[in-house]
Coordinates of C-alpha atoms and ligand atoms in Angstrom, one line a residue:
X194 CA -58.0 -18.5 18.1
X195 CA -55.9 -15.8 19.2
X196 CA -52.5 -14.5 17.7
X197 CA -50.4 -11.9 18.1
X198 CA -49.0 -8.2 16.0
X199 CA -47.2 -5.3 16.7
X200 CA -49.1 -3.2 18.3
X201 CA -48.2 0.1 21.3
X202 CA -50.0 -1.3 24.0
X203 CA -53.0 -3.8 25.1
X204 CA -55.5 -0.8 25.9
X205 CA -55.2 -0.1 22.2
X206 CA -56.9 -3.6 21.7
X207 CA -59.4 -3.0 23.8
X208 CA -60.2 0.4 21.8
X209 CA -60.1 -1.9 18.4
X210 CA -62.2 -4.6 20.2
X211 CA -65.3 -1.6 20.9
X212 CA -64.9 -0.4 17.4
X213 CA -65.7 -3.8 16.4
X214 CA -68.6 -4.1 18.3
X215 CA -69.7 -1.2 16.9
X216 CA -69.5 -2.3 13.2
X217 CA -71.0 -5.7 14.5
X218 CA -74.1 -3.7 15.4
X219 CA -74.3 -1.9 12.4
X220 CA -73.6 -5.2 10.5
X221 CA -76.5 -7.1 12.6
X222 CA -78.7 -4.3 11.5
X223 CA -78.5 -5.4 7.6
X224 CA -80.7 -7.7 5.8
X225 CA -77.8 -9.8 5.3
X226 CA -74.5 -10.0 6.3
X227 CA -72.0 -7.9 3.8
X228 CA -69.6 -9.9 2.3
X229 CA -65.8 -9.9 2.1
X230 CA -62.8 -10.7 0.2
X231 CA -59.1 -10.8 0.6
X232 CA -57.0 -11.1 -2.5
X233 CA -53.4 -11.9 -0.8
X234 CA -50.2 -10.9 -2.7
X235 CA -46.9 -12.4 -1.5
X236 CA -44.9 -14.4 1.2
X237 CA -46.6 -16.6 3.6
X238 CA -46.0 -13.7 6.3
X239 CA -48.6 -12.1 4.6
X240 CA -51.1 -14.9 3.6
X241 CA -51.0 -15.2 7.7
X242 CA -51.1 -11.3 8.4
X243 CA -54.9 -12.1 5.9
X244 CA -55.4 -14.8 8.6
X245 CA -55.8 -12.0 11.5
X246 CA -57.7 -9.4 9.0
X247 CA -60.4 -12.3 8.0
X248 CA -60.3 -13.0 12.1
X249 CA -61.3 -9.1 12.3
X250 CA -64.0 -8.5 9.8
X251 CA -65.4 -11.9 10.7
X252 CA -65.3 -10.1 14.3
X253 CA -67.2 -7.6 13.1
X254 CA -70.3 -9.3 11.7
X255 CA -68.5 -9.6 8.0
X256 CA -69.0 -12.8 6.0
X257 CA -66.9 -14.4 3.6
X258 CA -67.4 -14.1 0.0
X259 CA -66.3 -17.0 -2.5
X260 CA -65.0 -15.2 -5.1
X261 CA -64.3 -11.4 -5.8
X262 CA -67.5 -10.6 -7.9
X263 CA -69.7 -11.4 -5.4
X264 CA -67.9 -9.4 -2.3
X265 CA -69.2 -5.7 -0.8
X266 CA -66.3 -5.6 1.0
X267 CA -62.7 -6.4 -1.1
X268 CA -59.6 -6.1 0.4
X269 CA -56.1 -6.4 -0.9
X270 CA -53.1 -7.2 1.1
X271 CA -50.2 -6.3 -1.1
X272 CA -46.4 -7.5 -1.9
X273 CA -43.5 -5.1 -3.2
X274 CA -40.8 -7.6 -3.2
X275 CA -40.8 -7.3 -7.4
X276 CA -42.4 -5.0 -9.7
X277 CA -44.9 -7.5 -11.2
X278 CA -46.7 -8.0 -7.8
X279 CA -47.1 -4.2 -7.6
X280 CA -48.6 -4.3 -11.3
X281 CA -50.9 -6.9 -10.7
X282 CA -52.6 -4.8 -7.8
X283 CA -52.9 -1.4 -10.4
X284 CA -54.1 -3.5 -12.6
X285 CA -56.9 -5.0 -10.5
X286 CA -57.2 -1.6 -9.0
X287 CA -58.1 -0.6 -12.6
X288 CA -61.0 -2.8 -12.8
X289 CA -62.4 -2.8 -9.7
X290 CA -62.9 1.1 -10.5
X291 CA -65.8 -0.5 -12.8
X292 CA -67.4 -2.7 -10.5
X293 CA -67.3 -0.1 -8.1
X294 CA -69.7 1.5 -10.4
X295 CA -72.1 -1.4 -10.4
X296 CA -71.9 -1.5 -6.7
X297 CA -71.6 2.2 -5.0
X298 CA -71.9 0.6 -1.8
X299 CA -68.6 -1.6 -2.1
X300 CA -65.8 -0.9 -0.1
X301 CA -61.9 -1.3 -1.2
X302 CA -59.2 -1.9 1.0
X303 CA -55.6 -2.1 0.6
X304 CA -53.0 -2.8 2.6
X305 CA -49.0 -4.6 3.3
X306 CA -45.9 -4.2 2.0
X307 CA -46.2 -2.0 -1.1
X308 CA -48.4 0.7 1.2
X309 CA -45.1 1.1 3.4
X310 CA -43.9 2.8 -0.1
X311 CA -44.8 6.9 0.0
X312 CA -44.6 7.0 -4.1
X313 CA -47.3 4.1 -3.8
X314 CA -49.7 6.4 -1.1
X315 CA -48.9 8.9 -3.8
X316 CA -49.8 7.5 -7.0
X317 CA -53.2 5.6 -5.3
X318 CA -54.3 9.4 -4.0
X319 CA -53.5 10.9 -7.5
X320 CA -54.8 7.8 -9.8
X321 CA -57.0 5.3 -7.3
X322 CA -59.9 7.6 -6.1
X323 CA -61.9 4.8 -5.5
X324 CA -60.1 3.2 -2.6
X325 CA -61.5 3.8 0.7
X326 CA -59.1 2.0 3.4
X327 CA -55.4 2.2 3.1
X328 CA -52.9 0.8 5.9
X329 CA -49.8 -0.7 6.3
X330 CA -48.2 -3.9 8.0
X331 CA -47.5 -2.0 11.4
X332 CA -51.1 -1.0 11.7
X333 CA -53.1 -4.4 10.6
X334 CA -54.9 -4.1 14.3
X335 CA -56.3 -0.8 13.4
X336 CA -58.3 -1.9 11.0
X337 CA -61.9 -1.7 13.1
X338 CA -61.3 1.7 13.7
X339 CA -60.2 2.7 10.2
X340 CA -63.4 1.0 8.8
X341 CA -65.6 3.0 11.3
X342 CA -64.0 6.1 10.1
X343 CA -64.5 5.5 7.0
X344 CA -68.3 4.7 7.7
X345 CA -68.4 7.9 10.1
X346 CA -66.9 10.5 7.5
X347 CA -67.4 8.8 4.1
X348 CA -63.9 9.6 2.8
X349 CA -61.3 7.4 2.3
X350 CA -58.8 6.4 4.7
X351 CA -55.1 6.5 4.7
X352 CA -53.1 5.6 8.0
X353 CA -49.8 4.8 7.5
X354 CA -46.9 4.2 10.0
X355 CA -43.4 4.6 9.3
X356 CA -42.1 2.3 12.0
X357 CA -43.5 -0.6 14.4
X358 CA -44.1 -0.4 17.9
X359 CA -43.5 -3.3 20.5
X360 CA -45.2 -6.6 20.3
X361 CA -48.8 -7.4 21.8
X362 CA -50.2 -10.7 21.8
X363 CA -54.2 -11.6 21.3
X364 CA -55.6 -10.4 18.2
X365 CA -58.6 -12.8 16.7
X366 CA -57.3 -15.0 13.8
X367 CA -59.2 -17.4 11.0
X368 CA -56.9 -20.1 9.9
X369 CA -56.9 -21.3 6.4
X370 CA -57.0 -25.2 7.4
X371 CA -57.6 -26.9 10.4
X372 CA -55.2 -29.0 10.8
X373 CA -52.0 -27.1 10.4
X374 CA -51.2 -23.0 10.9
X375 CA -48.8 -20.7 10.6
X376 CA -47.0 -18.9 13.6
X377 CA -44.9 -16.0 14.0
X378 CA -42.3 -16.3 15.7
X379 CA -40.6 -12.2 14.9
X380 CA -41.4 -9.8 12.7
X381 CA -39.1 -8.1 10.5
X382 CA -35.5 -7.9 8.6
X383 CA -32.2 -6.5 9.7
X384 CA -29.8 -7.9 6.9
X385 CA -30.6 -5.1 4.3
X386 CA -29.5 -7.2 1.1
X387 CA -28.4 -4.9 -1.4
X388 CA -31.6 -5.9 -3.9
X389 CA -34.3 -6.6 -1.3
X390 CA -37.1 -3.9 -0.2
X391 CA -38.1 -6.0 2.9
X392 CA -36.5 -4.5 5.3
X393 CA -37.4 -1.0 4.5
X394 CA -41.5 -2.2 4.6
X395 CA -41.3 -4.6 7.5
X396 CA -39.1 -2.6 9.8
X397 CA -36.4 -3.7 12.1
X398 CA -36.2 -7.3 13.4
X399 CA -38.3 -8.3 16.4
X400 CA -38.6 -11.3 18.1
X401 CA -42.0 -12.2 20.1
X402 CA -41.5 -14.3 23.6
X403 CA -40.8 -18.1 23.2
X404 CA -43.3 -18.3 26.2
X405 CA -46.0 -16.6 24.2
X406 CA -45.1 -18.7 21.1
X407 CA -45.4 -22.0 22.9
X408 CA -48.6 -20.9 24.7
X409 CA -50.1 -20.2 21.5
X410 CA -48.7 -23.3 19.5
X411 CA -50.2 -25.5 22.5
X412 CA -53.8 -24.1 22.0
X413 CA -53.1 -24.9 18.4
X414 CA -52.7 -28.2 19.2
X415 CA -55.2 -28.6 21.4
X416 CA -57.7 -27.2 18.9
X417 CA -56.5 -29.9 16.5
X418 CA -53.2 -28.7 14.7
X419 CA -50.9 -31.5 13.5
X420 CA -48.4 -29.2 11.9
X421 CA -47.3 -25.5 12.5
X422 CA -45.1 -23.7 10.5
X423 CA -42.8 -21.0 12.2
X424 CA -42.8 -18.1 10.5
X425 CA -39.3 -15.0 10.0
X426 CA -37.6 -13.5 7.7
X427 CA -34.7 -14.8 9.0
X428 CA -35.6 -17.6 11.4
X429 CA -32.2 -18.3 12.2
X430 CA -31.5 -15.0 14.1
X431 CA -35.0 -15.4 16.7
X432 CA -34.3 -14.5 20.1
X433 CA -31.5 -11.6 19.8
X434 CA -32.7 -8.9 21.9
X435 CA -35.4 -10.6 24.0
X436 CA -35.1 -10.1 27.6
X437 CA -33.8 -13.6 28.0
X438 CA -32.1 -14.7 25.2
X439 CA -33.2 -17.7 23.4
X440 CA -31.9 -19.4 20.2
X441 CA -33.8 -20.4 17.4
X442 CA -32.5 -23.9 18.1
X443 CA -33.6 -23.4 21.6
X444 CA -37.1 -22.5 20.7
X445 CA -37.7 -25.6 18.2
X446 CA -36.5 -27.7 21.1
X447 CA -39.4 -26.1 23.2
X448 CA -42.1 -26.6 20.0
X449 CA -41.0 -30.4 19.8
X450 CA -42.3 -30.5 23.3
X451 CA -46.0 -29.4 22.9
X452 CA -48.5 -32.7 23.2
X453 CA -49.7 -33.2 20.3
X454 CA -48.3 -31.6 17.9
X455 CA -47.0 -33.6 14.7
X456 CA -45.1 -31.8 12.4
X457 CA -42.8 -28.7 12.9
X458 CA -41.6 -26.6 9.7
X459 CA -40.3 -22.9 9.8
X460 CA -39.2 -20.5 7.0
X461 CA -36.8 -18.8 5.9
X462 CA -32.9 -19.5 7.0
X463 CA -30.8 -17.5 6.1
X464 CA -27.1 -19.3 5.3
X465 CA -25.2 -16.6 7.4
X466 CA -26.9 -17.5 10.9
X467 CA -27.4 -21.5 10.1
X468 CA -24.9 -22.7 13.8
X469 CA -24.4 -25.7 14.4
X470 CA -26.5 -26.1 17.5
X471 CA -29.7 -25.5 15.2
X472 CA -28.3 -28.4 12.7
X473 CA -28.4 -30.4 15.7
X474 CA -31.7 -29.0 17.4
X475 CA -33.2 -29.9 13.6
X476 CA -31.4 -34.0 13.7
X477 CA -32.9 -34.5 17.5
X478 CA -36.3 -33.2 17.3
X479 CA -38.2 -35.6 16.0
X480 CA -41.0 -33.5 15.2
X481 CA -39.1 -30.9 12.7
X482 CA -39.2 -32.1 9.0
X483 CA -36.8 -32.8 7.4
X484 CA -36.4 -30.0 5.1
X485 CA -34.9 -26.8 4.9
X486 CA -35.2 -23.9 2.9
X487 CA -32.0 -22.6 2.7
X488 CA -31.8 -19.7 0.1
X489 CA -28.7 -19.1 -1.5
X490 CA -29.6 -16.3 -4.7
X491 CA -26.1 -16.4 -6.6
X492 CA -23.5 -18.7 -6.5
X493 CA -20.7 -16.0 -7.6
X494 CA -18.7 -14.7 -4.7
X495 CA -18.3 -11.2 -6.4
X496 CA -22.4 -11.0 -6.7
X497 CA -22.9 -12.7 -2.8
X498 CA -20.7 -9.1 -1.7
X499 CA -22.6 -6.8 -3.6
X500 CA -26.0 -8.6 -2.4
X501 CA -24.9 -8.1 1.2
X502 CA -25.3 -12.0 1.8
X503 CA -22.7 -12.5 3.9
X504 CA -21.4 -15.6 2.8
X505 CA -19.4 -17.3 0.0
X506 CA -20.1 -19.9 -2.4
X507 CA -18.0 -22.3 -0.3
X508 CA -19.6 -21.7 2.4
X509 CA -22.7 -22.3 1.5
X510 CA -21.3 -25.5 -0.1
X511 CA -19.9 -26.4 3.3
X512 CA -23.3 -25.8 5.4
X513 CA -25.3 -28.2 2.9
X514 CA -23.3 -30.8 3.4
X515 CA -23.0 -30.5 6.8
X516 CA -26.9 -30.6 7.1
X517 CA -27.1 -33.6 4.6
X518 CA -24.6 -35.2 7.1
X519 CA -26.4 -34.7 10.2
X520 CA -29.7 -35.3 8.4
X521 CA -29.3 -37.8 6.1
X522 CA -32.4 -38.1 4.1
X523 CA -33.4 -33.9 4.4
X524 CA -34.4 -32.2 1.2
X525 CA -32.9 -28.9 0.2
X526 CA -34.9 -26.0 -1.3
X527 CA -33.7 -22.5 -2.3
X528 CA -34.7 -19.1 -3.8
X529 CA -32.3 -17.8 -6.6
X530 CA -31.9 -14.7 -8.3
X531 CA -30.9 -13.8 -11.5
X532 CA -29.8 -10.8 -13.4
X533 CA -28.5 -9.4 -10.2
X534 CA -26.9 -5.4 -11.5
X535 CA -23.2 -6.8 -13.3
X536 CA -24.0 -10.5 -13.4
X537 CA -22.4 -11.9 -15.7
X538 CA -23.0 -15.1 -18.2
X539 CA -19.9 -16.5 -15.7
X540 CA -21.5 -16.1 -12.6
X541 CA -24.6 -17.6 -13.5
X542 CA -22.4 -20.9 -14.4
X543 CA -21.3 -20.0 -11.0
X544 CA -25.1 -20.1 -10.0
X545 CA -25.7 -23.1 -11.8
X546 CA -23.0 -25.4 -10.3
X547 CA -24.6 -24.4 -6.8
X548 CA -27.7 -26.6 -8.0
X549 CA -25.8 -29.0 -9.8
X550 CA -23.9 -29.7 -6.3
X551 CA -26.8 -29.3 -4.0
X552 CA -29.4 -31.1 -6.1
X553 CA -32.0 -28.8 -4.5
X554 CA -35.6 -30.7 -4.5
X555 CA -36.9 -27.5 -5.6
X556 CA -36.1 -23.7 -6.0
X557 CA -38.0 -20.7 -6.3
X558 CA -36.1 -18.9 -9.3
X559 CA -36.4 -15.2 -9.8
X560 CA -35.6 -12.5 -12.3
X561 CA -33.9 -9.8 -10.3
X562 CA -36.4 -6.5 -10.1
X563 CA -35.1 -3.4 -9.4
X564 CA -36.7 -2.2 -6.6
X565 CA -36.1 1.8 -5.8
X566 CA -34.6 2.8 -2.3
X567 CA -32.5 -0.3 -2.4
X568 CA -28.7 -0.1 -2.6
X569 CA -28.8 -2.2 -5.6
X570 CA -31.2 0.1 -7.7
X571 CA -28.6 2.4 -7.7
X572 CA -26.0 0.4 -9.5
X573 CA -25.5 1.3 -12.8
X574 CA -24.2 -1.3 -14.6
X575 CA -28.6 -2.9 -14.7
X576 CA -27.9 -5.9 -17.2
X577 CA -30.7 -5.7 -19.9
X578 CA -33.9 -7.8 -19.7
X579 CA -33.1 -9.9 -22.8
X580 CA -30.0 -10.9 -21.8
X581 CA -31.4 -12.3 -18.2
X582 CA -33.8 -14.1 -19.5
X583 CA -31.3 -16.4 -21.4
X584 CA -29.5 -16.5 -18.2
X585 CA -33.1 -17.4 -16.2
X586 CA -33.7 -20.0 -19.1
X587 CA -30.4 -21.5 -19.2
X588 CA -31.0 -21.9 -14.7
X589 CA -34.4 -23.1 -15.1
X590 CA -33.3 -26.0 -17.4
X591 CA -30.6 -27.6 -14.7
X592 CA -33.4 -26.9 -11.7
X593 CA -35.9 -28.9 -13.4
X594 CA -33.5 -31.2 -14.2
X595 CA -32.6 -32.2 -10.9
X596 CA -36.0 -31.7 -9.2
X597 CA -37.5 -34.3 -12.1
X598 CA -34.4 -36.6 -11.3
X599 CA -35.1 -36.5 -7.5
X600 CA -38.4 -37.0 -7.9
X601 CA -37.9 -40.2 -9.6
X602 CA -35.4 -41.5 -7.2
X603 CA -38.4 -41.7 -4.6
X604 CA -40.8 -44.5 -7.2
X605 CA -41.3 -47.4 -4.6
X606 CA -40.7 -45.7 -1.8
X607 CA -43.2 -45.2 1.0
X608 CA -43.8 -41.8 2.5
X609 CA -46.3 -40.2 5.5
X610 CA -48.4 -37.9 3.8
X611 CA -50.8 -35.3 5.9
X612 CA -53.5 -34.8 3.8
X613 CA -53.7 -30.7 2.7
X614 CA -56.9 -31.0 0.7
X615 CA -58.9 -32.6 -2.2
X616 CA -57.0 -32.5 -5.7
X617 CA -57.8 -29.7 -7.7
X618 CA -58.5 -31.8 -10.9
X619 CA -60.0 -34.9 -9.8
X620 CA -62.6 -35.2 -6.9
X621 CA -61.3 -38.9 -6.1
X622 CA -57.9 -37.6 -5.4
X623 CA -56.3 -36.2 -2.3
X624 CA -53.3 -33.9 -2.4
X625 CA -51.2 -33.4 1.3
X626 CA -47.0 -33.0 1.6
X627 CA -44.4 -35.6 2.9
X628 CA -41.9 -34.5 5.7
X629 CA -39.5 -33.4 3.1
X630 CA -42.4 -31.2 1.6
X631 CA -43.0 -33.3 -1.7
X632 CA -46.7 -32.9 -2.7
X633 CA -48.4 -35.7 -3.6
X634 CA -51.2 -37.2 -5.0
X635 CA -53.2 -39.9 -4.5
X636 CA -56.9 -41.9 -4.8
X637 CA -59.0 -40.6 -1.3
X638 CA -61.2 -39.0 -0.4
X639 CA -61.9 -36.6 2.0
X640 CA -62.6 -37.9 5.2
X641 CA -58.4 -38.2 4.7
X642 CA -58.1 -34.1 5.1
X643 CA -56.1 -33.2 8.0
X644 CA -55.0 -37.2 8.5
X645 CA -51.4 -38.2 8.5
X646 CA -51.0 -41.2 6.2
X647 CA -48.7 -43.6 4.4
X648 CA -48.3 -43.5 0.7
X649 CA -46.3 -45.5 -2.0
X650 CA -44.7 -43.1 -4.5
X651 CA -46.1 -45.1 -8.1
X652 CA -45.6 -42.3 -10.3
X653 CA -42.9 -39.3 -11.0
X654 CA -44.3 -36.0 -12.5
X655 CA -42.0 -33.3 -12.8
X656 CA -42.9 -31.3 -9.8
X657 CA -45.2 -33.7 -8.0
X658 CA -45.4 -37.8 -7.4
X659 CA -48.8 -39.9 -7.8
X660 CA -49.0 -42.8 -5.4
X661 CA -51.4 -45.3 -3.4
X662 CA -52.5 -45.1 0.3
X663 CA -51.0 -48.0 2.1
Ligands
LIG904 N1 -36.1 -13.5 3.9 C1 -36.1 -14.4 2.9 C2 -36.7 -14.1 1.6 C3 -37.6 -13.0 1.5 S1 -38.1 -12.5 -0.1 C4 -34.6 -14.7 2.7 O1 -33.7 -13.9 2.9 O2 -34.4 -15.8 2.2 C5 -38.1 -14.0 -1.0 C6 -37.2 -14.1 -2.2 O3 -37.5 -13.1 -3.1 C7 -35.8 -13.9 -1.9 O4 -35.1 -15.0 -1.4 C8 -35.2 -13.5 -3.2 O5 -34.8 -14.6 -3.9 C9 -36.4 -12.8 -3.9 N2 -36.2 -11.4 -4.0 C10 -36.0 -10.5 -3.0 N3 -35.9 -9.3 -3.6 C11 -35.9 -9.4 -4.9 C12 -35.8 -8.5 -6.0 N4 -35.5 -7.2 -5.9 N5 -35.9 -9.0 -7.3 C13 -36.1 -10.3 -7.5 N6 -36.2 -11.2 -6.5 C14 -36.1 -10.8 -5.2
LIG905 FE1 -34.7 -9.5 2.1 FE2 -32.3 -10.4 2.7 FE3 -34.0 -9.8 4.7 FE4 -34.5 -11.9 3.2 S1 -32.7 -11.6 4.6 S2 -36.0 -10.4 3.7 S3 -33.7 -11.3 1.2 S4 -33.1 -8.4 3.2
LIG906 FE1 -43.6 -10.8 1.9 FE2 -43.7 -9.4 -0.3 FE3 -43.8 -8.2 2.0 S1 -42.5 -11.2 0.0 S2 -42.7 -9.4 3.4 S3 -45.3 -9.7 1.2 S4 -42.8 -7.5 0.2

C-alpha cells in the first residue's frame, strides 16, 4: 500500500527508493534478516507516520522484532506535546545505552516531534552518544538514505529540517490492522494555541488533494478496509489553500462514496471551524460515525482568550447542542486541560460545568505542561503543581462520573461492533468499537477480527461494556 508525506519532489523518491535497494542487498547478504523496532510516542499522526517508517525498513530487507530486547535495529518516533513524553524517551535512551553494550552492532533511531526542538538535538549530541540516526517529521522519507550514511561513514546521523516542503504522494506503508487504516488528509497546525508546541514541530497547515485522498481510500477498500480514519490537526479547516478549494464537509461527502467502505471516522475538530455544512455533511453520510471529538480544554472564557481558542464557553455550549440536534444519538468526546498559567479554582468549576452539560462519553484530561517557545511558557503567574492536581482530581471525579453513567444507559441495548482484536485478558473474548466509539467486549473468537457485528450491551464497566454477539 502506498501513502503519501511531505516531500520536495517525486525524483527525490526515486533517489530514497535506490538507497533502499541498496540496504536490501546488503540486508539479503546476512544470515538472517536484522530485526526492527519502533517504540511510538504520541498522537495517532504519529502512530501512522511509524506506519510509513515500518513500510521503509520492511522495504529494505528489515524484519520486525516482537519486543525491544530482541531488535538490532530500534527506532523511536517521539512526542513533545508534554514534558513526561520527552522524559520517557531520556529515560529509555538511558538504558538502551546498556544494551547497546551487549549488542555493538545495534542501531538507534530517533525521530518526530521532540527532534524539531534544537535544545533536544543539543542535549542528545552532548548526553546521547549512542544514537546513530536522528530526523525529524519533515524528513521521514529520507530515512533510506540516512541509514546508508550511517552504514557508509559509521557516525551518527543528524538531518534535521526546519520547515516542510510541498506534498508528494507514494511512499510504501505497513498498516497496523487489516481491516481499518488511518489516512492523512493535511499535515500541520496554523492556530498557535498559546500552550501548544504543535505547531512550531509540525509546521504550517497543508492540505493534500481530495483526489489523491479518495484514490488512496478506494485502494484501501479494495484491499479490504471497512473503516478509515481521516487524520489533521484540525480537520475542520482541510482544503484552504488547495488549488480548488474543497471543504472538509465536501471531502467526507466524497469518502461516503468509495464502494466498500464501512465506517468513516476523522480527528481532531477544532470548535472554531465546526460550520454548519459539516454538521450536516456528518447527519447525511451514512458512513461517518456518529461521534465527534470535539476538544474544548477550559470552560472559562478568560482562560479560552489566553489559550488562543477562539471561542467562548457558550459557544461551545451552542455547537454541542446543535450537533446532538442534527445527530441525535452521537457521542461527544473531548481533551481538557488543566492548570492552564492563572487558572483559577473558579474556572475549573467553569471547566467542570462544560462536562456536567455536555455529558462527554469520554475525555482525555491533561495537566497543563509548560512547554518552552510557546506564548504560554512565558506567563508568569505558572500555578503550582500541588494545587493543579486538586484541580485535575476534583475534574476527573465528574468525567468518570458521567462516562460510568452513560455507559450504563446503553445495558440492553444492541450495538454493531467491528471487531479490533482478541481481548487482552481472556483468549475467548473479542474486543472491536461501536459507531459511537464505545469498546466492547465480548465471547468470540477470532475468526470475528475485522467483522462488523451485532452485540447486546449486558454489562457496564466504567470505561468499557461486556456484551453477547447476537
Ligand atoms: N489538534 C488537536 C490536539 C493536539 S494535542 C486539537 O487542537 O484538538 C492533543 C491534546 O493535548 C490537546 O487537545 C490538549 O488538550 C493537550 N495539550 C496540548 N498542549 C499541551 C500542553 N502544553 N500541556 C498539556 N496538555 C497539552
Ligand atoms: Fe495545538 Fe491548538 Fe493546533 Fe491543536 S489546534 S495542534 S491544540 S495549536
Ligand atoms: Fe502528536 Fe505529540 Fe507530535 S501529540 S503531533 S506526536 S507533539
Amino acid at each position: 500500500m502506498r501513502t503519501s508525506v511531505t516531500v520536495p519532489n517525486e525524483d527525490e523518491i526515486r533517489r530514497q527508493n535506490g538507497f533502499m535497494e541498496k540496504i536490501k542487498a546488503l540486508n539479503a547478504k546476512k544470515d538472517t534478516a536484522p530485526k526492527f523496532f519502533i517504540n511510538t510516542f504520541g498522537c495517532q499522526m504519529n502512530a501512522h507516520d511509524s506506519e510509513k517508517i515500518n513500510g521503509m525498513l520492511r522495504q529494505m530487507g528489515y524484519a520486525p522484532a516482537d519486543d525491544e530486547k530482541n531488535a538490532d535495529f530500534i527506532i523511536y518516533n517521539t512526542c513533545c506535546v508534554r514534558e513526561n513524553a520527552e522524559n520517557k524517551v531520556y529515560g529509555n535512551l538511558g538504558y538502551l545505552k546498556h544494551a547497546k553494550k551487549d549488542n555493538p552492532d545495534m542501531k538507534i533511531a530517533l525521530c518526530g516531534c521532540m527532534m524539531q526542538q534544537p535544545t533536544v538535538i543539543e542535549t542528545i549530541r552532548k548526553k546521547y552518544r549512542h544514537v546513530d540516526i536522528v530526523f525529524g517529521t519533515f524528513n521521514l522519507y529520507k530515512l533510506p538514505e540516512l541509514i546508508m550514511t550511517n552504514i557508509e561513514s559509521g557516525a551518527p546521523v543528524f538531518d534535521i529540517w526546519q520547515k516542510h516542503a510541498e506534498i508528494v504522494e507514494d511512499l510504501p506503508t505497513v498498516r497496523k490492522y487489516k481491516f481499518k487504516a488511518s489516512v492523512n488528509i493535511m499535515f500541520g497546525c496554523n492556530n498557535f494555541c498559546s500552550y501548544c508546541i504543535v505547531p512550531y514541530v509540525r509546521g504550517r497547515e497543508r492540505s493534500r488533494r481530495p483526489e489523491d485522498i479518495v484514490a488512496e481510500i478506494k485502494a484501501l477498500a479494495a484491499d479490504g478496509v471497512k473503516e478509515v480514519m481521516l487524520l489533521g490537526q484540525n480537520v475542520n479547516s482541510y482544503g484552504r489553500g488547495l488549488e480548488k478549494e474543497t471543504s472538509f464537509a465536501e471531502l467526507l461527502r466524497m469518502v461516503n462514496e468509495i464502494e466498500g467502505l464501512k465506517r468513516i471516522r476523522f480527528m481532531t475538530s477544532h470548535p472554531k471551524d465546526l460550520s454548519d455544512e459539516l454538521i450536516k455533511a456528518m447527519a447525511e453520510c451514512d458512513k461517518v460515525c456518529n461521534h465527534l471529538h470535539l476538544p474544548f480544554q477550559a470552560g472559562s472564557d478568560r482562560i479560552l482568550e489566553q489559550m488562543n481558542r477562539r471561542y467562548t464557553k457558550a459557544r461551545y455550549l451552542e455547537l454541542a447542542n446543535k450537533v446532538r440536534r442534527a445527530v441525535p444519538d452521537i457521542s461527544l468526546t473531548t481533551d481538557i486541560m488543566v492548570g492552564f498559567p492563572g487558572e483559577t479554582e473558579e474556572d475549573v468549576l467553569e471547566t467542570i460545568d462544560v462536562v456536567k452539560k455536555v455529558r462527554f462519553a469520554s475525555a482525555f484530561t491533561f495537566i497543563y505542561s509548560k512547554r518552552t517557545g510557546t506564548p504560554a511558557a512565558e506567563m508568569e503567574n505558572q500555578v503550582p503543581e500541588d494545587v493543579v492536581k486538586g484541580y485535575f482530581n476534583k475534574l476527573l471525579d465528574e468525567v468518570n462520573t458521567v462516562v460510568y453513567e452513560i455507559n450504563q444507559s446503553k445495558l440492553g441495548k444492541t450495538y454493531e461492533v467491528l471487531v479490533d482484536d482478541i481481548s487482552g485478558g481472556d483468549a475467548d473474548f473479542v474486543t472491536g468499537r461501536t459507531t459511537d466509539n464505545t469498546l466492547v467486549h465480548f465471547r468470540g473468537c477470532k475468526d470475528l477480527i475485522g467483522e462488523l457485528v451485532n452485540v447486546k450491551i449486558t454489562e457496564s464497566k466504567p470505561f468499557y461494556l461486556i456484551g453477547e454477539m447476537i
